[in-house]
């Protein structure tokens, strides 16, 4: 059975599941080159052109779970290009799709899945936009049992929603779940209060996470009470993009994107405050349902699932729990989750199929007619000579983290490499970079919390005493590093050679793109990036070709 699914709104993507396996996946921004593109027209057209075979169902997913004019338009569009009807299954709520993607990718036969997200499906009361999912807990098992145990919704009190009626409406929709509709804000919206303060859009909470490490180690007051955000600390404003966003009360006049070495302290403290409070509130929720169910397999997904600091915090406080952090945790994974769930729901297939990696993003392969043949040793020599080298190999990563197929690498021994690479990518000075390390060396240099590996850069780890000085370029101000471990493939072989030559098993690894741009997808796009940036070289793994720029001096 073949299921095709696509999601609209930000981070739109298209996914096809055939016999339980992903046969096609494409995030629209990789084709359109529009960051977080909302409408997957190019991805749908690309899928159509490849003639994979008969499609049994086409699923349409939207955060509102109510398409309106967009749904009518897509019905006509799908009918035109595929000559079949599109389905908008009301059961495919936003958080269910998130939970599905994490659970079916995790390899667990049974698990609790926690969705911590800003905006889930809208629940309508007499056609009024009454509330939206913010946190959900699902009890998941094969083939298609994703039972909601808990649902929290944030509501807009200004439109006069009757909370009692709303609870009845939700209970009718989710009869087996605990329900919370008393919040005007949510875990992710509390975090957003600091993101708004540093002048960033709601989907750029990762910048807040990086800045938080510069915050003071002090006692911060609580932002939550009895499982709910304390509303007196927050307010809503309209940002420069026209979005309704959350900010700390009475702080609108302090909004700035210009975070400098002189003014950062105030903003870093606000960032650290929301980091500490939201991870503690998330942990409280996780503990509660582990205690209720006695289940020790836990999946984390939703936008907040990309918070690598919080993920470390959960493991540290729950050492006996088996965690899986979905690498495609944001809305990019919604189409994947919808297709997974509908396939299992219709076929009742019980087979556990765990993807070996997430390098299944579709791209058009091509050859390049420039560059020189090079060896792995040549690439190592460039890195040792303090050059920035991009690596391009096969299909790109589906998620937002570079794992070696679309990566920029740099020598982590250089104490200035964070500043150098941030300038290459036009990023803020305070943002850290990940380190990729040989799996066998992982425990030697990091406090691994009992883990043997960290394949997807979904967790940060503290460096062991006196080891950070060996690779200062990837160690953040709080002595932590977002870590990727490797044990096979080209990046592994390159790192082995680099370690042999330098006695350092760590390289800086960041995504092959510039700030505000999508990840590079094709070889042609990689060459364009090389030409317009301060990147020194790019190596095409499949062709063993190296294209190098003239020497750059970084100040």
XYZ file of C-alpha atoms in Angstrom:
555
model
C 0.000 0.000 0.000
C 1.249 3.456 -0.931
C 0.255 6.525 1.106
C 1.159 10.033 -0.037
C 0.859 12.839 2.531
C 1.664 16.526 2.502
C 1.384 19.318 5.050
C 0.853 23.022 4.536
C 1.731 26.043 6.700
C 5.376 26.581 7.668
C 7.936 23.842 6.934
C 5.702 22.108 4.398
C 6.840 18.748 3.074
C 5.718 15.717 1.063
C 6.196 12.095 2.111
C 5.330 8.796 0.457
C 5.207 5.541 2.444
C 5.182 2.286 0.502
C 4.951 -1.037 2.343
C 5.924 0.737 5.544
C 9.083 2.364 4.172
C 9.754 5.965 3.183
C 10.221 5.970 -0.576
C 10.064 9.748 -1.093
C 10.508 12.713 1.214
C 10.983 16.343 0.271
C 10.798 19.573 2.240
C 9.473 22.320 0.005
C 12.059 24.945 0.955
C 14.817 22.733 -0.473
C 13.248 23.102 -3.931
C 11.718 26.576 -3.782
C 14.650 28.083 -1.827
C 12.110 29.977 0.296
C 12.859 29.416 3.974
C 10.034 27.478 5.693
C 7.908 27.570 2.540
C 4.234 26.956 3.328
C 2.957 25.328 0.131
C 4.568 22.148 -1.275
C 3.734 22.625 -4.958
C 7.230 21.886 -6.269
C 7.576 18.808 -4.034
C 4.229 17.413 -5.219
C 5.177 18.041 -8.840
C 8.553 16.368 -8.339
C 6.888 13.335 -6.777
C 4.428 13.130 -9.677
C 7.260 13.252 -12.220
C 8.985 10.211 -10.730
C 6.087 7.797 -11.378
C 6.482 5.710 -8.218
C 3.301 3.799 -8.955
C -0.311 3.600 -7.909
C -1.244 5.784 -4.941
C -3.862 4.379 -2.587
C -4.490 7.514 -0.507
C -3.444 11.173 -0.602
C -3.605 12.931 2.763
C -3.840 16.664 3.375
C -2.564 17.994 6.714
C -2.884 21.461 8.182
C -2.318 22.763 11.732
C -5.867 24.073 11.821
C -7.299 20.677 10.843
C -9.714 22.806 8.857
C -8.620 23.833 5.405
C -11.124 26.498 4.368
C -10.261 28.041 1.020
C -6.834 26.373 1.007
C -8.390 22.928 1.308
C -10.744 23.629 -1.603
C -7.822 24.833 -3.718
C -5.672 21.800 -2.880
C -8.535 19.418 -3.665
C -8.721 20.884 -7.145
C -4.948 20.883 -7.514
C -4.514 17.244 -6.417
C -7.350 16.126 -8.658
C -5.719 17.888 -11.583
C -2.188 16.471 -11.216
C -2.967 13.022 -9.755
C -6.491 12.438 -11.077
C -7.720 11.285 -7.668
C -9.401 12.658 -4.570
C -7.497 14.085 -1.618
C -8.529 13.153 1.922
C -8.544 15.423 4.955
C -8.987 12.859 7.725
C -10.268 14.651 10.819
C -8.455 12.090 12.981
C -5.087 13.280 11.674
C -4.655 16.095 14.156
C -1.382 18.027 14.205
C -0.094 16.471 17.415
C -1.101 12.967 16.356
C 1.052 13.388 13.240
C 3.979 14.611 15.361
C 3.570 11.656 17.730
C 3.309 9.208 14.841
C 6.562 10.352 13.225
C 8.493 9.991 16.484
C 6.994 6.677 17.566
C 7.376 4.856 14.239
C 10.945 6.151 13.832
C 11.947 5.258 17.412
C 12.101 1.480 17.136
C 10.079 1.125 20.347
C 7.214 -1.397 20.283
C 5.423 0.576 22.981
C 6.161 4.070 24.260
C 4.910 7.299 25.744
C 5.193 10.126 23.245
C 5.299 13.734 24.428
C 4.446 16.454 21.919
C 5.558 19.889 23.135
C 4.675 22.410 20.490
C 3.642 26.031 20.002
C 0.588 25.596 17.786
C -1.241 22.332 17.249
C -4.655 21.736 15.750
C -7.313 24.368 16.259
C -10.462 23.333 18.070
C -13.512 25.260 16.885
C -16.536 26.108 19.070
C -19.431 27.298 16.892
C -16.923 28.233 14.178
C -14.899 30.290 16.676
C -11.155 29.615 16.873
C -11.463 28.476 20.494
C -8.090 26.962 21.372
C -5.002 25.184 20.032
C -3.056 22.139 21.127
C 0.140 22.962 22.999
C 1.182 19.795 24.859
C -0.032 16.242 24.304
C 0.863 12.850 25.751
C 0.134 9.696 23.735
C 0.357 6.038 24.696
C 1.666 4.403 21.524
C 1.813 0.779 20.422
C 1.623 -1.216 17.198
C 0.046 -1.326 14.800
C -1.883 1.966 15.122
C -2.693 2.636 18.776
C -1.902 6.273 19.594
C -4.161 6.980 22.551
C -4.147 10.523 23.983
C -3.608 10.501 27.751
C -3.304 14.257 28.170
C -4.177 17.326 26.137
C -3.304 20.908 27.014
C -4.679 23.759 24.927
C -3.889 27.444 25.046
C -6.878 29.722 24.629
C -7.430 33.392 23.871
C -9.368 34.762 26.836
C -10.051 38.023 25.005
C -12.674 36.401 22.766
C -14.771 35.249 25.713
C -14.585 31.470 25.381
C -16.729 29.529 27.865
C -14.168 27.199 29.483
C -16.766 24.723 30.777
C -18.269 24.310 27.308
C -14.787 24.016 25.885
C -13.858 21.214 28.281
C -16.996 19.308 27.262
C -16.154 19.801 23.596
C -12.612 18.517 24.120
C -13.794 15.572 26.203
C -16.059 14.558 23.340
C -13.086 14.734 20.958
C -10.608 13.038 23.302
C -12.699 10.960 25.737
C -9.761 9.130 27.310
C -7.478 12.088 27.990
C -6.841 14.482 30.845
C -7.642 17.998 29.627
C -6.228 21.417 30.470
C -7.828 24.490 28.855
C -7.021 27.016 31.572
C -3.892 28.397 29.881
C -3.550 31.513 27.794
C 0.068 30.512 27.174
C 2.002 27.244 26.867
C 5.473 25.847 27.534
C 6.731 26.905 24.112
C 4.996 30.275 24.294
C 6.721 30.991 27.603
C 10.020 30.251 25.857
C 8.949 32.551 23.035
C 8.818 35.494 25.461
C 12.625 35.685 25.372
C 12.825 35.010 21.628
C 10.569 37.997 20.940
C 12.741 40.127 23.221
C 15.833 39.481 21.065
C 13.918 40.503 17.965
C 13.542 37.037 16.478
C 10.489 35.373 14.873
C 8.591 32.671 16.753
C 10.346 29.842 14.908
C 13.846 30.966 15.914
C 13.869 29.714 19.506
C 17.186 28.000 18.807
C 18.874 31.395 18.986
C 17.429 31.926 22.451
C 18.800 28.531 23.487
C 22.307 29.546 22.404
C 22.127 32.879 24.224
C 20.752 31.293 27.415
C 24.131 29.748 28.227
C 25.519 33.253 28.783
C 22.923 33.910 31.497
C 23.694 34.217 35.191
C 23.693 31.227 37.504
C 21.183 32.526 40.004
C 17.776 31.761 41.473
C 15.069 32.734 38.976
C 11.442 33.092 40.016
C 8.934 30.528 38.773
C 7.050 31.168 35.554
C 4.615 28.279 36.146
C 2.158 27.457 38.913
C 0.363 24.097 39.230
C 1.175 23.141 35.644
C 0.136 26.452 34.078
C 2.102 29.549 33.003
C 1.655 32.544 35.319
C -0.090 34.970 32.978
C 0.884 38.114 34.910
C 4.441 37.827 33.602
C 3.519 37.894 29.890
C 1.627 39.818 27.263
C 0.907 39.534 23.540
C 2.098 41.934 20.853
C 2.168 41.992 17.043
C 5.729 41.602 15.760
C 7.246 43.102 12.614
C 6.081 40.075 10.586
C 2.483 40.651 11.688
C 2.402 37.613 13.990
C 0.746 37.615 17.407
C 3.642 36.757 19.733
C 4.390 36.532 23.451
C 6.816 38.790 25.304
C 7.613 39.521 28.926
C 5.233 42.169 30.257
C 6.530 45.757 30.082
C 9.525 44.748 27.950
C 8.350 45.785 24.478
C 10.629 48.838 24.445
C 13.665 46.633 25.085
C 13.248 44.499 21.946
C 16.430 44.432 19.858
C 18.168 42.174 17.362
C 21.457 43.877 18.137
C 22.753 41.653 20.930
C 26.316 42.854 21.582
C 29.168 42.153 23.966
C 28.031 45.246 25.882
C 24.287 44.626 26.258
C 23.929 40.837 26.114
C 23.708 40.210 29.856
C 20.123 41.408 30.286
C 18.927 39.348 27.307
C 20.949 36.274 28.254
C 19.375 36.262 31.722
C 15.891 36.385 30.189
C 16.837 33.544 27.844
C 18.235 31.443 30.680
C 15.128 32.116 32.757
C 12.795 30.632 30.128
C 15.206 27.776 29.421
C 15.308 26.694 33.065
C 11.604 27.110 33.698
C 10.313 25.422 30.547
C 12.607 22.402 30.802
C 11.537 21.963 34.427
C 7.848 22.162 33.471
C 8.382 19.684 30.629
C 10.165 17.302 32.993
C 7.265 17.568 35.437
C 4.875 16.482 32.684
C 7.119 13.599 31.618
C 7.523 12.358 35.188
C 3.780 12.488 35.819
C 2.856 10.154 32.971
C 5.788 7.825 33.475
C 4.553 7.449 37.039
C 0.979 6.847 35.853
C 1.801 4.284 33.186
C 5.104 2.746 34.424
C 6.320 2.862 30.807
C 10.045 3.486 30.404
C 10.254 4.164 26.663
C 9.747 7.868 25.920
C 9.653 9.767 22.615
C 10.024 13.561 22.475
C 8.764 15.555 19.485
C 7.276 18.930 18.510
C 9.226 22.156 18.078
C 10.443 22.143 21.685
C 11.856 18.674 21.038
C 14.751 20.390 19.219
C 15.884 21.935 22.518
C 19.085 19.968 23.105
C 19.626 21.499 26.560
C 16.220 20.349 27.781
C 16.827 16.899 26.287
C 20.000 16.577 28.361
C 18.016 17.658 31.424
C 15.442 14.887 30.979
C 18.098 12.178 30.688
C 20.045 13.529 33.655
C 16.932 13.483 35.868
C 15.490 10.219 34.534
C 18.524 7.950 34.033
C 16.431 4.761 33.901
C 14.242 5.941 31.028
C 14.939 5.090 27.365
C 14.588 8.348 25.441
C 14.179 8.858 21.710
C 14.429 12.444 20.456
C 12.960 12.773 16.968
C 15.500 14.590 14.730
C 12.728 15.852 12.415
C 10.800 17.183 15.394
C 9.435 20.365 13.830
C 6.563 20.580 11.337
C 8.793 19.158 8.605
C 7.853 15.745 10.021
C 4.065 16.185 9.878
C 3.638 14.640 6.406
C 5.832 11.735 7.469
C 3.768 11.134 10.605
C 0.470 11.287 8.716
C 1.632 8.772 6.102
C 3.087 6.439 8.741
C -0.097 6.429 10.801
C -2.514 5.951 7.913
C -0.433 3.083 6.525
C -0.514 1.259 9.887
C -4.163 2.126 10.417
C -5.268 0.654 7.095
C -2.942 -2.363 6.896
C -2.622 -3.243 10.614
C 1.022 -4.031 9.826
C 2.802 -4.889 13.107
C 6.340 -4.971 11.740
C 8.738 -2.530 13.421
C 10.715 -0.692 10.735
C 13.343 1.675 12.112
C 15.094 3.998 9.627
C 18.873 3.684 9.848
C 19.291 7.445 9.383
C 17.378 10.420 8.040
C 19.310 10.880 4.788
C 16.206 10.221 2.708
C 15.555 13.716 1.492
C 14.950 13.627 -2.245
C 17.287 15.511 -4.568
C 18.162 15.474 -8.244
C 21.591 13.888 -8.692
C 23.966 15.411 -11.222
C 27.608 15.575 -12.196
C 29.839 18.612 -11.965
C 32.293 19.499 -14.724
C 34.740 21.434 -12.585
C 36.995 20.774 -9.649
C 39.994 18.526 -9.122
C 40.193 14.941 -8.001
C 41.118 14.799 -4.336
C 41.595 12.311 -1.553
C 40.410 12.246 2.017
C 43.936 13.208 3.032
C 43.662 16.342 0.863
C 40.505 17.352 2.709
C 42.200 16.726 6.067
C 45.128 18.907 5.059
C 42.801 21.766 4.222
C 41.156 21.463 7.624
C 44.527 21.364 9.374
C 45.482 24.493 7.402
C 42.461 26.195 9.019
C 40.268 26.160 5.920
C 36.493 25.819 6.024
C 35.439 22.788 3.983
C 31.909 21.861 2.967
C 30.992 18.211 2.484
C 28.314 17.180 -0.030
C 27.232 13.535 -0.071
C 24.120 11.927 -1.553
C 20.666 12.724 -0.195
C 20.446 15.538 2.330
C 19.384 15.344 5.954
C 15.607 15.519 6.359
C 15.843 17.491 9.583
C 17.471 20.822 10.456
C 20.737 19.409 11.819
C 23.764 18.747 9.616
C 24.922 15.146 9.971
C 27.622 14.994 7.305
C 25.746 15.003 4.005
C 25.341 18.790 3.817
C 27.921 20.028 6.295
C 30.526 22.732 6.780
C 33.517 21.445 8.741
C 36.285 23.296 10.575
C 39.195 22.436 12.855
C 37.750 22.374 16.383
C 41.204 22.960 17.915
C 41.102 26.579 16.745
C 39.785 28.626 19.678
C 38.487 31.252 17.219
C 36.677 28.851 14.910
C 33.231 29.736 16.300
C 33.766 33.375 15.319
C 35.228 32.378 11.956
C 32.347 30.097 10.991
C 29.673 32.441 12.353
C 31.098 35.094 10.015
C 31.028 32.656 7.095
C 27.370 31.897 7.788
C 26.399 35.469 8.791
C 25.117 34.245 12.154
C 24.973 35.969 15.528
C 28.250 35.925 17.491
C 26.809 34.121 20.512
C 25.578 31.041 18.658
C 27.549 27.827 19.267
C 28.376 25.004 16.887
C 28.110 21.249 17.195
C 31.005 18.851 17.364
C 31.198 15.543 15.526
C 33.287 12.895 17.292
C 34.341 9.321 16.733
C 31.911 7.123 18.637
C 34.739 5.226 20.342
C 36.037 8.499 21.814
C 32.646 9.791 23.003
C 32.949 8.656 26.632
C 36.551 9.774 26.892
C 35.750 13.440 26.378
C 32.105 13.931 27.431
C 29.825 13.149 30.342
C 27.537 10.968 28.254
C 24.800 10.352 30.868
C 25.182 6.639 30.272
C 24.583 6.861 26.516
C 26.759 4.974 24.054
C 26.122 7.292 21.108
C 24.388 10.465 19.937
C 23.776 10.075 16.219
C 21.406 12.935 15.470
C 22.712 15.990 17.381
C 19.578 16.037 19.538
C 21.350 16.302 22.923
C 24.096 18.469 24.371
C 26.684 17.112 26.788
C 29.092 18.583 29.292
C 32.781 18.183 28.549
C 34.885 16.231 31.007
C 37.415 18.097 33.108
C 40.411 19.462 31.164
C 39.247 18.011 27.835
C 37.542 21.103 26.402
C 40.937 22.720 25.838
C 41.607 20.090 23.145
C 38.717 21.309 20.960
C 37.717 24.781 22.274
C 36.032 25.793 19.030
C 32.949 23.618 19.679
C 32.694 24.081 23.442
C 30.036 26.591 24.450
C 30.459 29.145 27.211
C 28.797 26.736 29.709
C 31.296 23.928 28.903
C 28.733 22.028 26.807
C 28.627 20.795 23.241
C 25.866 19.487 20.986
C 27.421 16.197 19.941
C 27.124 13.925 16.935
C 28.840 10.553 17.135
C 29.880 8.659 14.005
C 30.936 5.049 13.521
C 30.659 4.523 9.762
C 30.485 6.371 6.449
C 32.591 9.068 4.847
C 32.479 11.519 7.759
C 33.668 8.738 10.060
C 36.583 7.879 7.778
C 37.509 11.558 7.416
C 37.442 12.053 11.176
C 39.569 8.969 11.709
C 42.184 10.394 9.347
C 41.998 13.810 10.995
C 42.476 12.192 14.404
C 45.443 10.216 13.117
C 47.124 13.408 11.936
C 46.208 15.707 14.841
C 45.370 13.481 17.831
C 42.003 15.268 17.948
C 38.840 13.181 17.287
C 36.498 16.180 16.986
C 35.548 18.526 14.133
C 33.144 21.442 14.068
C 30.077 20.436 12.042
C 27.351 22.830 10.916
C 24.753 22.870 8.165
C 25.656 23.830 4.593
C 23.695 27.049 4.276
C 23.901 30.721 5.167
C 21.775 32.388 7.825
C 18.143 32.701 6.739
C 18.561 30.317 3.808
C 17.439 26.687 3.410
C 19.951 23.874 3.532
C 21.731 23.357 0.217
C 20.076 20.571 -1.758
C 21.866 20.265 -5.127
C 25.467 20.456 -6.279
C 24.692 23.580 -8.275
C 23.368 25.290 -5.144
C 26.482 24.228 -3.242
C 28.667 25.893 -5.878
C 26.584 29.070 -5.728
C 27.026 29.183 -1.952
C 30.794 28.687 -2.322
C 31.004 31.568 -4.789
C 29.030 34.064 -2.705
C 30.425 33.218 0.738
C 33.734 33.123 2.588
C 33.693 29.338 2.521
C 37.080 28.022 1.350
C 36.285 24.729 -0.356
C 33.674 22.100 -1.069
C 34.228 18.382 -1.514
C 31.789 16.245 -3.505
C 32.101 12.810 -1.951
C 30.598 10.703 -4.745
C 32.878 12.238 -7.383
C 35.892 12.717 -5.086
C 36.167 16.238 -6.436
C 37.366 19.272 -4.547
C 36.641 22.865 -5.480
C 38.707 25.370 -3.549
C 38.592 29.139 -3.323
C 41.518 31.449 -3.030
C 42.887 31.941 0.465
C 40.810 34.105 2.801
C 42.017 36.062 5.780
C 39.605 36.205 8.713
C 39.882 39.047 11.169
